[in-house]
Amino acid sequence: METPDKEKKSLNFIESIIEEDIRNKKHETGIHLRFPPEPNGYLHIGHAKSICLNFGLAQEYNGKCNLRFDDTNPAKEDVEYVDSIKEDIKWLGFTWDEGPYYASDYFDKLYEWAVKLIKEGKAYVDEQSQEVISEQKGVPTRPGIESPYRNRPVEESLALFEQMKNGDFEDGTKVLRAKVDMTSPNMHMRDPIMYRILHSEHHRTGNKWNIYPMYDWAHGQSDFIEGITHSLCTLEFEIHRPLYDWFLDQITENNYRPRQIEFARLNLSYTVMSKRKLLQLVEEGIVNGWDDPRMPTISGLRRRGYTPESIRNFADRIGVAKRDNVIDVGLLEFSVREHLNKITDRVMAVLDPVKVIITNYPEGQSEDVELINNPEDENSGSRMVPFGREIYIERNDFMEDPPKKFFRMGPGREVRLKGAYIIKCEDYKKDEAGNITEIYCTYDSETKSGSGATRKVKGTLHWVSAEKAIDAEVRVYDRLFLDEDPDGHKEKSFKDFLNPESLTELKNCKLEPSLKNAKPGDKFQFQRLGYFCVDPDSTNDRLIFNRTVPLRDSWAKKNR
Ligand code: ATP
Ligand code: MG
């Protein structure tokens, strides 16, 4: 059956290419994509865009998507990263059919092809230093200078290349270069380096290799080996595409070629995304690890309380473009707010408590009031919440001398306690430092919520029973950077824009008792405050919550 929705939705440029290929029956066995992370850090929200795109297209067109670790640079790579990448992709809701694959599995094949290129006079061993080589490459507007080794006999290159592999030479003393075109205006075509010597232990191949392939040499060939049809990458690789195609032309004579297609990477305001900089934040202790809830990593967002659905919706919303742009981080926050609004129970938590004593409520008495769990979900039911003579309210819900428009509590004023009664503030007590220590109120027993009472007041406050409340810590997270473009200042480092208030730890919070059995990852709306989730560091006798987002976007106002 045709789905009308699908027809109406306009195709993005990658879908258009794929649909045309399908119409032309270009790929007999269906379309085949891949997600190729380098295991040198944790995945971030930019990777999530690429994951949703690649795995999503495979789902949409009944194709396949491989997970391939692009592990050609042993110095920076680690199994810890491999494991976290697998976990994050699964958590986002995607699976790979076979594999995962590793570029390192193709080292033998790549070596074999390199030998073939040397034999055909299309590659040579250069013995000059890096500096000399790049100097000879020159500038795009003038032809480069050919290496004196460019036309050395094939046998010489073959022998030297084998010795390079065997570990006979020191790091940096020789490279294998493709013989392409030293006059090309595209600098990547000026005899690019295919292999460098690196006496470095690889997390999978151990000490077998003393040479490692460069990205350009490894990537397209890996795509070819796996039968990839559409190889999606970010825009900075557009200029590499002629080389991608050139290499493929050298290794195969049949018709099948993977096709590289570039799309705009995700940039987010108020966020740094480069793995190198994220690593710096971790290593310098600016954040508490890769999964710190302030990090734009997938593991950080997970710990912060983001749901896979909210991230997939976000990726959907931003779509794919051919031009670089910056997405407002507020849109990511909107996506999680939207989803949590649908799925979370509303509960009461007081983060900065002050005690209220209801003087005309009988001592020793208590009652339960009924509260709806989630008005957005009629199946969510309701629960009973204990009410009594002493309760806590939020400190900033009381003012000694409130302005007219303050519809919360002040001397002589009335407010409704959510789900319970209307109370009136009669008096209050302060300590020597001027802090409010207790507020004295009376309640109107005729005003119980749900009893058909008609009397109305403007303000409604959340509260918890002082006797029955449970204790918790709450970590209130905010954006890590104060500047919209922390990376965009020439004379300053991104670290100059760190938000000193990106984490506020509240140690003395009071929660309604229904939260006693909350488990790590459980998510709630704390009434009037925002969305919160249980941190994995929580234990049976230490409950820790993270704030995911406040109920409304406070930054939008601040910056207008
Ligand atoms: P970074 O620049 O953050 O270090 P990277 O591109 O080096 O990232 P890889 O592990 O090589 O990281 O990326 C794996 C895949 O994710 C690549 O296909 C890459 O194009 C894609 N990707 C990386 N960053 C983004 C982003 N910000 N938006 C969209 N796709 C991205
Ligand atoms: Mg990369």
Coordinates of C-alpha atoms and ligand atoms in Angstrom, one line a residue:
M1 CA 0.0 0.0 0.0
E2 CA 1.2 3.5 -0.7
T3 CA 1.7 5.6 2.3
P4 CA 0.4 9.1 1.5
D5 CA 2.7 10.6 4.2
K6 CA 5.8 9.4 2.4
E7 CA 4.6 10.8 -0.9
K8 CA 4.0 14.2 0.5
K9 CA 7.4 14.4 2.3
S10 CA 9.9 15.9 -0.1
L11 CA 13.1 13.9 -0.6
N12 CA 16.4 15.2 0.5
F13 CA 19.2 15.3 -2.1
I14 CA 20.6 12.0 -0.9
E15 CA 17.3 10.2 -1.1
S16 CA 16.8 11.6 -4.6
I17 CA 20.1 10.1 -5.7
I18 CA 19.3 6.8 -4.1
E19 CA 15.8 6.7 -5.7
E20 CA 17.2 7.4 -9.1
D21 CA 19.8 4.6 -8.6
I22 CA 17.0 2.3 -7.6
R23 CA 14.9 3.3 -10.7
N24 CA 17.9 2.7 -12.9
K25 CA 18.5 -0.7 -11.2
K26 CA 22.1 0.4 -10.6
H27 CA 22.7 -1.8 -7.6
E28 CA 21.4 -5.4 -8.0
T29 CA 21.7 -6.4 -4.4
G30 CA 20.2 -3.2 -3.0
I31 CA 21.7 -0.2 -1.4
H32 CA 24.5 -0.5 1.1
L33 CA 25.7 2.2 3.4
R34 CA 28.2 2.4 6.2
F35 CA 29.0 4.4 9.3
P36 CA 32.8 4.6 9.7
P37 CA 33.8 6.1 13.0
E38 CA 37.5 6.3 14.0
P39 CA 37.7 4.8 17.5
N40 CA 39.7 7.7 18.9
G41 CA 37.0 9.2 21.2
Y42 CA 33.4 8.8 22.1
L43 CA 30.6 9.6 19.7
H44 CA 29.0 13.0 19.8
I45 CA 25.7 14.4 18.6
G46 CA 27.3 15.1 15.2
H47 CA 28.0 11.4 14.8
A48 CA 24.4 10.8 15.8
K49 CA 23.3 12.8 12.8
S50 CA 25.4 10.6 10.6
I51 CA 24.2 7.4 12.3
C52 CA 20.6 8.3 11.9
L53 CA 21.2 9.3 8.3
N54 CA 23.1 6.1 7.2
F55 CA 21.2 3.5 9.3
G56 CA 18.0 5.4 8.6
L57 CA 18.5 5.3 4.8
A58 CA 19.2 1.6 5.0
Q59 CA 15.9 1.1 6.8
E60 CA 14.0 3.3 4.5
Y61 CA 15.2 1.6 1.3
N62 CA 15.4 -1.9 2.6
G63 CA 19.2 -1.9 2.3
K64 CA 22.1 -2.5 4.7
C65 CA 24.3 -0.4 6.8
N66 CA 27.7 -1.5 8.1
L67 CA 29.4 -0.4 11.2
R68 CA 33.1 0.0 10.2
F69 CA 35.8 1.1 12.5
D70 CA 38.2 3.3 10.6
D71 CA 41.1 2.2 12.7
T72 CA 44.1 3.2 10.6
N73 CA 45.8 5.4 13.2
P74 CA 46.9 3.2 16.1
A75 CA 48.5 6.0 18.1
K76 CA 45.2 7.5 19.2
E77 CA 42.9 4.5 19.1
D78 CA 41.6 2.3 21.9
V79 CA 39.2 -0.6 22.6
E80 CA 37.5 1.5 25.2
Y81 CA 36.3 3.7 22.3
V82 CA 35.3 0.7 20.2
D83 CA 33.1 -0.6 23.0
S84 CA 31.5 2.8 23.7
I85 CA 30.7 3.4 20.0
K86 CA 28.9 0.0 19.7
E87 CA 26.9 0.7 22.8
D88 CA 25.9 4.2 21.7
I89 CA 24.7 3.1 18.2
K90 CA 22.6 0.3 19.8
W91 CA 21.2 2.7 22.3
L92 CA 20.2 5.0 19.5
G93 CA 18.1 2.1 18.2
F94 CA 20.2 0.8 15.3
T95 CA 21.8 -2.5 14.6
W96 CA 24.2 -3.8 12.0
D97 CA 23.6 -7.1 10.3
E98 CA 27.1 -8.5 10.2
G99 CA 30.4 -7.3 11.5
P100 CA 31.2 -4.9 12.9
Y101 CA 33.9 -4.4 10.3
Y102 CA 37.4 -2.9 10.8
A103 CA 39.5 -1.2 8.2
S104 CA 42.4 -3.1 9.9
D105 CA 40.9 -6.3 8.6
Y106 CA 41.8 -5.1 5.1
F107 CA 45.4 -4.2 5.8
D108 CA 46.6 -7.3 3.9
K109 CA 44.4 -6.5 0.9
L110 CA 45.4 -2.9 0.9
Y111 CA 49.1 -3.9 1.0
E112 CA 48.5 -6.2 -1.9
W113 CA 46.9 -3.5 -3.9
A114 CA 49.7 -1.0 -3.1
V115 CA 52.2 -3.5 -4.5
K116 CA 50.1 -3.8 -7.6
L117 CA 50.2 0.0 -8.0
I118 CA 53.9 0.1 -7.5
K119 CA 54.3 -2.7 -10.2
E120 CA 52.2 -0.6 -12.6
G121 CA 54.3 2.4 -12.0
K122 CA 51.5 4.2 -10.2
A123 CA 53.2 4.4 -6.7
Y124 CA 56.7 4.9 -5.4
V125 CA 58.7 5.1 -2.2
D126 CA 59.8 8.6 -1.4
E127 CA 62.7 9.1 1.0
Q128 CA 62.4 12.8 1.5
S129 CA 61.2 14.4 4.8
Q130 CA 57.6 15.5 5.3
E131 CA 58.7 19.2 5.1
V132 CA 60.4 18.8 1.8
I133 CA 57.4 16.8 0.4
S134 CA 54.9 19.5 1.4
E135 CA 57.2 22.2 0.2
Q136 CA 57.4 20.6 -3.2
K137 CA 53.6 20.2 -3.4
G138 CA 53.6 24.0 -3.4
V139 CA 50.4 26.0 -3.9
P140 CA 47.3 25.3 -6.0
T141 CA 48.0 28.1 -8.4
R142 CA 51.4 26.8 -9.6
P143 CA 52.5 23.3 -10.5
G144 CA 54.3 21.4 -7.8
I145 CA 57.9 20.0 -8.0
E146 CA 58.3 16.3 -8.7
S147 CA 60.2 14.3 -6.1
P148 CA 63.6 13.1 -7.3
Y149 CA 62.4 9.6 -6.3
R150 CA 59.3 9.8 -8.5
N151 CA 60.7 7.9 -11.4
R152 CA 62.9 5.5 -9.5
P153 CA 62.8 1.9 -10.8
V154 CA 59.8 -0.2 -9.8
E155 CA 62.1 -2.9 -8.3
E156 CA 63.6 -0.3 -5.9
S157 CA 60.2 0.9 -4.7
L158 CA 59.0 -2.7 -4.3
A159 CA 62.0 -3.7 -2.2
L160 CA 61.9 -0.6 -0.1
F161 CA 58.2 -0.9 0.5
E162 CA 58.6 -4.5 1.7
Q163 CA 61.4 -3.3 4.0
M164 CA 59.1 -0.6 5.3
K165 CA 56.5 -3.2 6.1
N166 CA 59.1 -5.4 7.8
G167 CA 60.1 -2.6 10.1
D168 CA 63.6 -1.9 8.7
F169 CA 63.3 1.8 8.8
E170 CA 62.5 4.4 11.4
D171 CA 59.3 6.4 11.7
G172 CA 59.1 9.2 9.2
T173 CA 62.0 8.2 7.1
K174 CA 60.1 7.0 4.1
V175 CA 56.6 7.0 2.6
L176 CA 54.8 5.4 -0.2
R177 CA 53.2 7.9 -2.6
A178 CA 50.7 7.5 -5.4
K179 CA 52.0 8.8 -8.7
V180 CA 49.0 10.9 -9.7
D181 CA 49.6 14.5 -10.9
M182 CA 52.0 17.1 -9.5
T183 CA 50.4 19.8 -11.6
S184 CA 46.8 19.3 -10.5
P185 CA 45.1 22.3 -9.0
N186 CA 43.7 19.8 -6.5
M187 CA 46.4 19.5 -3.9
H188 CA 45.2 16.0 -2.9
M189 CA 46.1 14.8 -6.3
R190 CA 49.7 15.9 -6.0
D191 CA 51.2 12.4 -5.4
P192 CA 49.3 11.8 -2.1
I193 CA 50.9 9.7 0.6
M194 CA 49.4 6.2 0.8
Y195 CA 51.5 4.7 3.7
R196 CA 53.6 6.1 6.5
I197 CA 56.0 4.2 8.8
L198 CA 54.7 3.9 12.3
H199 CA 56.2 1.5 14.9
S200 CA 53.0 1.6 16.9
E201 CA 51.0 -1.2 18.5
H202 CA 47.6 -1.5 17.0
H203 CA 44.6 -2.5 19.3
R204 CA 43.7 -5.3 16.9
T205 CA 46.7 -6.2 14.7
G206 CA 49.2 -5.8 17.5
N207 CA 52.8 -5.4 16.2
K208 CA 52.2 -7.0 12.9
W209 CA 52.4 -3.8 10.9
N210 CA 55.1 -1.1 10.9
I211 CA 53.3 0.8 8.1
Y212 CA 49.8 2.1 8.2
P213 CA 47.6 3.3 5.3
M214 CA 46.4 6.9 5.1
Y215 CA 42.7 7.7 5.3
D216 CA 42.4 8.4 1.5
W217 CA 43.9 5.1 0.6
A218 CA 42.0 3.0 3.2
H219 CA 38.6 4.5 3.0
G220 CA 37.4 4.0 -0.6
Q221 CA 39.0 0.6 -0.8
S222 CA 37.2 -0.5 2.4
D223 CA 34.0 0.8 0.9
F224 CA 34.8 -1.3 -2.2
I225 CA 35.6 -4.5 -0.3
E226 CA 32.3 -4.2 1.6
G227 CA 30.2 -3.5 -1.4
I228 CA 29.1 -0.1 -0.3
T229 CA 27.0 1.7 -2.8
H230 CA 26.6 5.1 -1.3
S231 CA 29.5 6.4 0.9
L232 CA 28.2 9.4 2.8
C233 CA 30.7 11.8 4.3
T234 CA 30.9 15.4 5.5
L235 CA 31.7 18.3 3.2
E236 CA 35.3 18.7 3.9
F237 CA 35.9 15.5 1.9
E238 CA 34.4 16.9 -1.3
I239 CA 37.9 17.9 -2.4
H240 CA 39.1 14.3 -1.7
R241 CA 36.5 12.8 -4.1
P242 CA 38.7 12.9 -7.2
L243 CA 41.3 10.9 -5.3
Y244 CA 38.7 8.6 -3.9
D245 CA 37.6 7.8 -7.5
W246 CA 41.2 7.7 -8.8
F247 CA 42.2 5.0 -6.3
L248 CA 39.1 2.9 -7.1
D249 CA 39.9 3.2 -10.8
Q250 CA 43.3 1.7 -10.2
I251 CA 42.1 -1.4 -8.3
T252 CA 39.2 -2.5 -10.3
E253 CA 38.1 -2.8 -13.9
N254 CA 34.5 -3.8 -13.4
N255 CA 31.6 -1.4 -13.3
Y256 CA 30.9 -1.4 -9.6
R257 CA 32.1 1.7 -7.7
P258 CA 31.0 3.0 -4.4
R259 CA 29.9 6.6 -4.8
Q260 CA 31.0 9.2 -2.3
I261 CA 28.4 11.8 -1.5
E262 CA 29.0 14.8 0.8
F263 CA 26.6 16.4 3.2
A264 CA 26.9 19.3 5.7
R265 CA 28.2 18.3 9.1
L266 CA 26.1 19.2 12.1
N267 CA 27.3 22.3 13.9
L268 CA 25.5 23.3 17.1
S269 CA 25.5 26.7 18.8
Y270 CA 27.1 26.9 22.3
T271 CA 28.8 23.6 21.6
V272 CA 32.3 22.3 20.7
M273 CA 32.1 19.1 18.8
S274 CA 35.6 18.2 17.7
K275 CA 36.8 15.0 19.4
R276 CA 40.2 16.6 20.0
K277 CA 38.6 19.4 22.0
L278 CA 36.3 17.0 23.8
L279 CA 39.3 14.9 24.8
Q280 CA 40.9 18.0 26.1
L281 CA 37.9 18.8 28.3
V282 CA 38.1 15.2 29.7
E283 CA 41.9 15.1 30.1
E284 CA 42.1 18.5 31.8
G285 CA 39.3 17.6 34.2
I286 CA 37.1 20.4 33.1
V287 CA 34.3 17.8 32.9
N288 CA 33.9 14.5 34.7
G289 CA 34.6 12.2 31.8
W290 CA 33.2 11.5 28.4
D291 CA 29.8 10.9 29.7
D292 CA 29.6 14.0 31.8
P293 CA 26.0 15.3 31.3
R294 CA 27.3 18.6 29.9
M295 CA 29.2 16.9 27.1
P296 CA 27.6 16.8 23.6
T297 CA 28.6 13.1 23.5
I298 CA 25.9 10.5 23.0
S299 CA 26.8 9.0 26.4
G300 CA 26.7 12.4 28.0
L301 CA 23.3 13.1 26.5
R302 CA 22.1 9.7 27.7
R303 CA 23.2 10.4 31.2
R304 CA 21.7 13.8 31.0
G305 CA 18.3 12.2 30.4
Y306 CA 18.0 12.4 26.6
T307 CA 16.0 9.6 25.0
P308 CA 17.0 7.9 21.7
E309 CA 13.7 9.0 20.3
S310 CA 14.4 12.7 21.0
I311 CA 17.8 12.5 19.3
R312 CA 16.3 10.7 16.3
N313 CA 13.6 13.3 16.1
F314 CA 16.2 16.0 16.2
A315 CA 18.2 14.4 13.4
D316 CA 15.0 14.2 11.4
R317 CA 14.1 17.8 12.0
I318 CA 17.4 19.2 11.0
G319 CA 17.6 17.1 7.8
V320 CA 20.6 17.0 5.5
A321 CA 21.9 20.0 3.5
K322 CA 24.7 20.6 1.1
R323 CA 25.9 23.8 2.8
D324 CA 27.4 24.2 6.2
N325 CA 25.2 25.8 8.8
V326 CA 24.8 26.1 12.5
I327 CA 21.8 24.7 14.3
D328 CA 20.5 26.3 17.5
V329 CA 21.2 24.0 20.4
G330 CA 17.8 25.1 21.6
L331 CA 16.3 22.8 19.0
L332 CA 18.0 19.8 20.5
E333 CA 16.7 20.8 23.9
F334 CA 13.3 21.3 22.4
S335 CA 13.3 17.8 21.0
V336 CA 14.0 16.2 24.4
R337 CA 11.5 18.4 26.1
E338 CA 8.9 17.5 23.6
H339 CA 9.4 13.8 24.1
L340 CA 9.7 13.9 27.9
N341 CA 6.5 15.9 28.0
K342 CA 4.8 12.9 26.5
I343 CA 6.3 10.1 28.5
T344 CA 7.2 11.3 32.0
D345 CA 5.2 11.3 35.2
R346 CA 4.7 14.6 37.0
V347 CA 6.1 14.4 40.5
M348 CA 6.8 16.9 43.2
A349 CA 10.3 17.7 44.3
V350 CA 11.5 20.7 46.3
L351 CA 15.1 21.5 45.5
D352 CA 15.7 24.3 47.9
P353 CA 13.4 23.6 50.8
V354 CA 11.9 25.9 53.4
K355 CA 9.5 24.5 56.0
V356 CA 5.8 25.5 56.2
I357 CA 3.8 24.7 59.3
I358 CA 0.1 24.6 58.9
T359 CA -0.9 25.7 62.4
N360 CA -4.6 24.8 62.2
Y361 CA -4.0 21.3 60.8
P362 CA -4.4 18.8 63.6
E363 CA -1.1 17.6 65.0
G364 CA -0.4 13.9 64.4
Q365 CA -2.9 13.9 61.5
S366 CA -2.1 13.2 57.9
E367 CA -3.9 12.3 54.7
D368 CA -3.2 11.2 51.2
V369 CA -4.1 13.4 48.2
E370 CA -4.5 12.0 44.7
L371 CA -2.4 13.3 41.8
I372 CA -2.6 12.5 38.2
N373 CA 0.7 11.0 36.9
N374 CA 0.7 12.3 33.4
P375 CA -2.0 14.4 31.8
E376 CA -0.5 13.8 28.4
D377 CA -1.1 10.0 28.8
E378 CA -4.5 8.9 29.9
N379 CA -3.2 5.4 30.7
S380 CA -0.7 6.7 33.2
G381 CA -3.1 6.7 36.1
S382 CA -2.7 8.5 39.4
R383 CA -1.0 8.1 42.7
M384 CA -1.5 9.0 46.3
V385 CA 0.8 11.6 47.9
P386 CA 1.0 12.2 51.6
F387 CA 0.0 15.5 53.0
G388 CA 0.4 16.7 56.6
R389 CA 0.9 19.5 59.1
E390 CA 4.4 20.3 58.0
I391 CA 5.5 20.5 54.4
Y392 CA 8.4 21.9 52.4
I393 CA 8.0 24.5 49.6
E394 CA 10.6 26.0 47.4
R395 CA 12.5 28.9 49.1
N396 CA 12.1 31.2 46.2
D397 CA 8.3 30.6 46.2
F398 CA 8.2 32.9 49.3
M399 CA 9.0 36.6 49.4
E400 CA 8.8 38.8 52.5
D401 CA 7.9 41.8 50.5
P402 CA 6.6 40.6 47.2
P403 CA 5.6 42.8 44.3
K404 CA 2.0 42.8 43.1
K405 CA 2.6 40.4 40.2
F406 CA 4.2 37.7 42.4
F407 CA 1.5 35.1 42.7
R408 CA 3.3 32.9 45.0
M409 CA 3.6 33.1 48.8
G410 CA 4.0 36.3 50.9
P411 CA 2.7 37.6 54.2
G412 CA -1.1 37.5 54.2
R413 CA -1.3 35.9 50.8
E414 CA -3.0 32.8 49.7
V415 CA -1.8 30.1 47.4
R416 CA -3.0 26.6 46.4
L417 CA -0.9 23.6 47.2
K418 CA -1.0 21.4 44.2
G419 CA -3.6 18.7 44.6
A420 CA -4.3 19.7 48.2
Y421 CA -5.6 22.9 49.9
I422 CA -5.5 26.7 49.8
I423 CA -3.2 28.0 52.5
K424 CA -2.7 31.5 53.8
C425 CA 0.6 32.8 55.2
E426 CA 0.2 34.2 58.6
D427 CA 3.7 34.6 59.9
Y428 CA 7.4 33.6 59.4
K429 CA 10.6 33.2 61.3
K430 CA 14.2 34.3 60.3
D431 CA 17.6 33.4 61.6
E432 CA 20.3 35.9 62.6
A433 CA 21.6 36.0 59.0
G434 CA 18.1 37.0 57.7
N435 CA 17.3 33.6 56.2
I436 CA 13.7 32.4 56.4
T437 CA 13.6 29.3 58.6
E438 CA 9.9 28.6 59.0
I439 CA 6.7 29.9 57.5
Y440 CA 3.4 29.7 59.4
C441 CA 0.2 29.2 57.5
T442 CA -3.4 28.3 58.0
Y443 CA -5.4 26.1 55.6
D444 CA -8.9 26.3 54.5
S445 CA -10.4 22.8 54.9
E446 CA -13.2 23.5 52.5
T447 CA -10.8 23.9 49.5
K448 CA -9.5 20.4 49.0
S449 CA -8.7 19.7 45.3
G450 CA -11.1 17.4 43.6
S451 CA -13.8 17.9 46.3
G452 CA -15.8 20.2 44.1
A453 CA -14.4 23.3 45.9
T454 CA -14.9 26.4 43.8
R455 CA -12.7 29.0 45.5
K456 CA -9.8 30.0 43.3
V457 CA -6.4 31.7 43.9
K458 CA -3.8 32.7 41.4
G459 CA -0.8 30.8 42.5
T460 CA -0.3 27.0 42.8
L461 CA 2.9 25.7 44.4
H462 CA 4.5 22.3 44.5
W463 CA 5.3 20.9 47.9
V464 CA 6.3 17.7 49.8
S465 CA 5.3 16.3 53.2
A466 CA 8.1 17.1 55.7
E467 CA 7.5 13.9 57.5
K468 CA 7.4 11.6 54.5
A469 CA 9.7 13.3 52.1
I470 CA 12.8 11.4 50.9
D471 CA 16.3 13.1 50.6
A472 CA 18.1 13.4 47.3
E473 CA 20.9 15.3 45.6
V474 CA 20.1 17.1 42.4
R475 CA 22.7 18.2 39.8
V476 CA 21.4 21.1 37.9
Y477 CA 23.2 21.2 34.6
D478 CA 23.3 24.1 32.2
R479 CA 25.1 24.8 28.9
L480 CA 28.8 24.3 29.2
F481 CA 29.7 27.4 27.2
L482 CA 28.4 31.0 27.4
D483 CA 29.3 31.9 23.9
E484 CA 27.3 30.9 20.9
D485 CA 30.4 30.0 18.9
P486 CA 33.1 29.1 21.5
D487 CA 35.4 27.8 18.8
G488 CA 35.1 30.9 16.6
H489 CA 37.4 33.4 18.2
K490 CA 40.8 33.8 16.8
E491 CA 42.5 35.4 19.8
K492 CA 40.7 33.3 22.4
S493 CA 40.4 29.6 23.2
F494 CA 37.1 27.8 23.6
K495 CA 38.0 27.3 27.2
D496 CA 37.7 31.1 27.8
F497 CA 34.0 30.8 27.3
L498 CA 33.2 28.0 29.8
N499 CA 30.1 28.7 31.8
P500 CA 31.2 28.7 35.5
E501 CA 27.6 27.8 36.5
S502 CA 27.3 24.8 34.1
L503 CA 26.8 22.6 37.2
T504 CA 25.1 23.5 40.5
E505 CA 25.0 20.7 43.0
L506 CA 22.0 20.8 45.4
K507 CA 22.6 18.4 48.3
N508 CA 19.5 18.9 50.4
C509 CA 16.5 18.3 48.2
K510 CA 13.2 16.8 49.3
L511 CA 11.2 14.5 47.1
E512 CA 7.7 13.0 47.4
P513 CA 8.1 9.4 48.7
S514 CA 6.9 7.7 45.5
L515 CA 10.4 8.4 44.1
K516 CA 12.0 6.1 46.7
N517 CA 12.4 3.2 44.2
A518 CA 13.5 5.3 41.2
K519 CA 16.2 3.5 39.2
P520 CA 19.1 4.9 37.3
G521 CA 17.8 6.3 34.0
D522 CA 14.2 6.8 35.2
K523 CA 12.9 10.1 34.0
F524 CA 10.4 12.5 35.6
Q525 CA 9.0 15.9 35.3
F526 CA 9.5 17.7 38.6
Q527 CA 6.4 20.0 38.7
R528 CA 7.2 23.6 37.7
L529 CA 11.0 22.9 37.5
G530 CA 11.8 20.8 34.5
Y531 CA 12.8 17.2 33.5
F532 CA 15.1 15.2 35.6
C533 CA 16.5 11.7 35.6
V534 CA 18.2 9.4 38.0
D535 CA 22.0 9.4 37.7
P536 CA 23.8 6.0 37.4
D537 CA 25.9 6.9 40.4
S538 CA 22.8 6.6 42.6
T539 CA 22.7 3.9 45.2
N540 CA 20.0 2.6 47.6
D541 CA 20.9 5.2 50.2
R542 CA 22.0 8.0 47.9
L543 CA 19.6 9.2 45.3
I544 CA 21.1 11.5 42.7
F545 CA 19.1 13.2 40.0
N546 CA 20.3 15.1 36.9
R547 CA 18.4 18.0 35.4
T548 CA 17.9 17.3 31.7
V549 CA 16.3 20.6 30.8
P550 CA 14.2 23.2 32.5
L551 CA 10.5 23.4 31.4
R552 CA 11.1 26.4 29.2
D553 CA 14.1 27.7 27.2
S554 CA 15.5 30.3 29.5
W555 CA 18.4 31.1 27.1
A556 CA 16.1 32.2 24.3
K557 CA 14.9 35.1 26.5
K558 CA 18.3 35.9 28.0
N559 CA 19.8 36.5 24.6
R560 CA 17.1 38.4 22.8
Ligands
ATP1 P1 35.6 15.0 14.7 O1 35.8 16.0 13.6 O2 34.5 15.4 15.7 O3 36.8 14.5 15.4 P2 35.6 12.9 12.8 O4 34.9 13.3 11.5 O5 37.0 12.9 12.8 O6 34.9 13.8 14.0 P3 35.0 10.1 12.6 O7 35.0 9.1 13.7 O8 35.9 10.1 11.6 O9 35.0 11.5 13.4 O10 33.5 10.3 12.0 C1 32.7 9.2 11.7 C2 31.6 9.6 10.8 O11 30.8 10.6 11.4 C3 32.1 10.2 9.5 O12 31.4 9.7 8.5 C4 31.9 11.7 9.7 O13 31.7 12.3 8.5 C5 30.7 11.7 10.6 N1 30.6 12.9 11.4 C6 31.6 13.3 12.3 N2 31.2 14.5 12.8 C7 30.0 14.9 12.2 C8 29.2 16.0 12.4 N3 29.5 17.0 13.2 N4 28.0 16.0 11.6 C9 27.7 14.9 10.9 N5 28.5 13.9 10.7 C10 29.7 13.8 11.4
MG2 MG 37.6 11.5 10.9

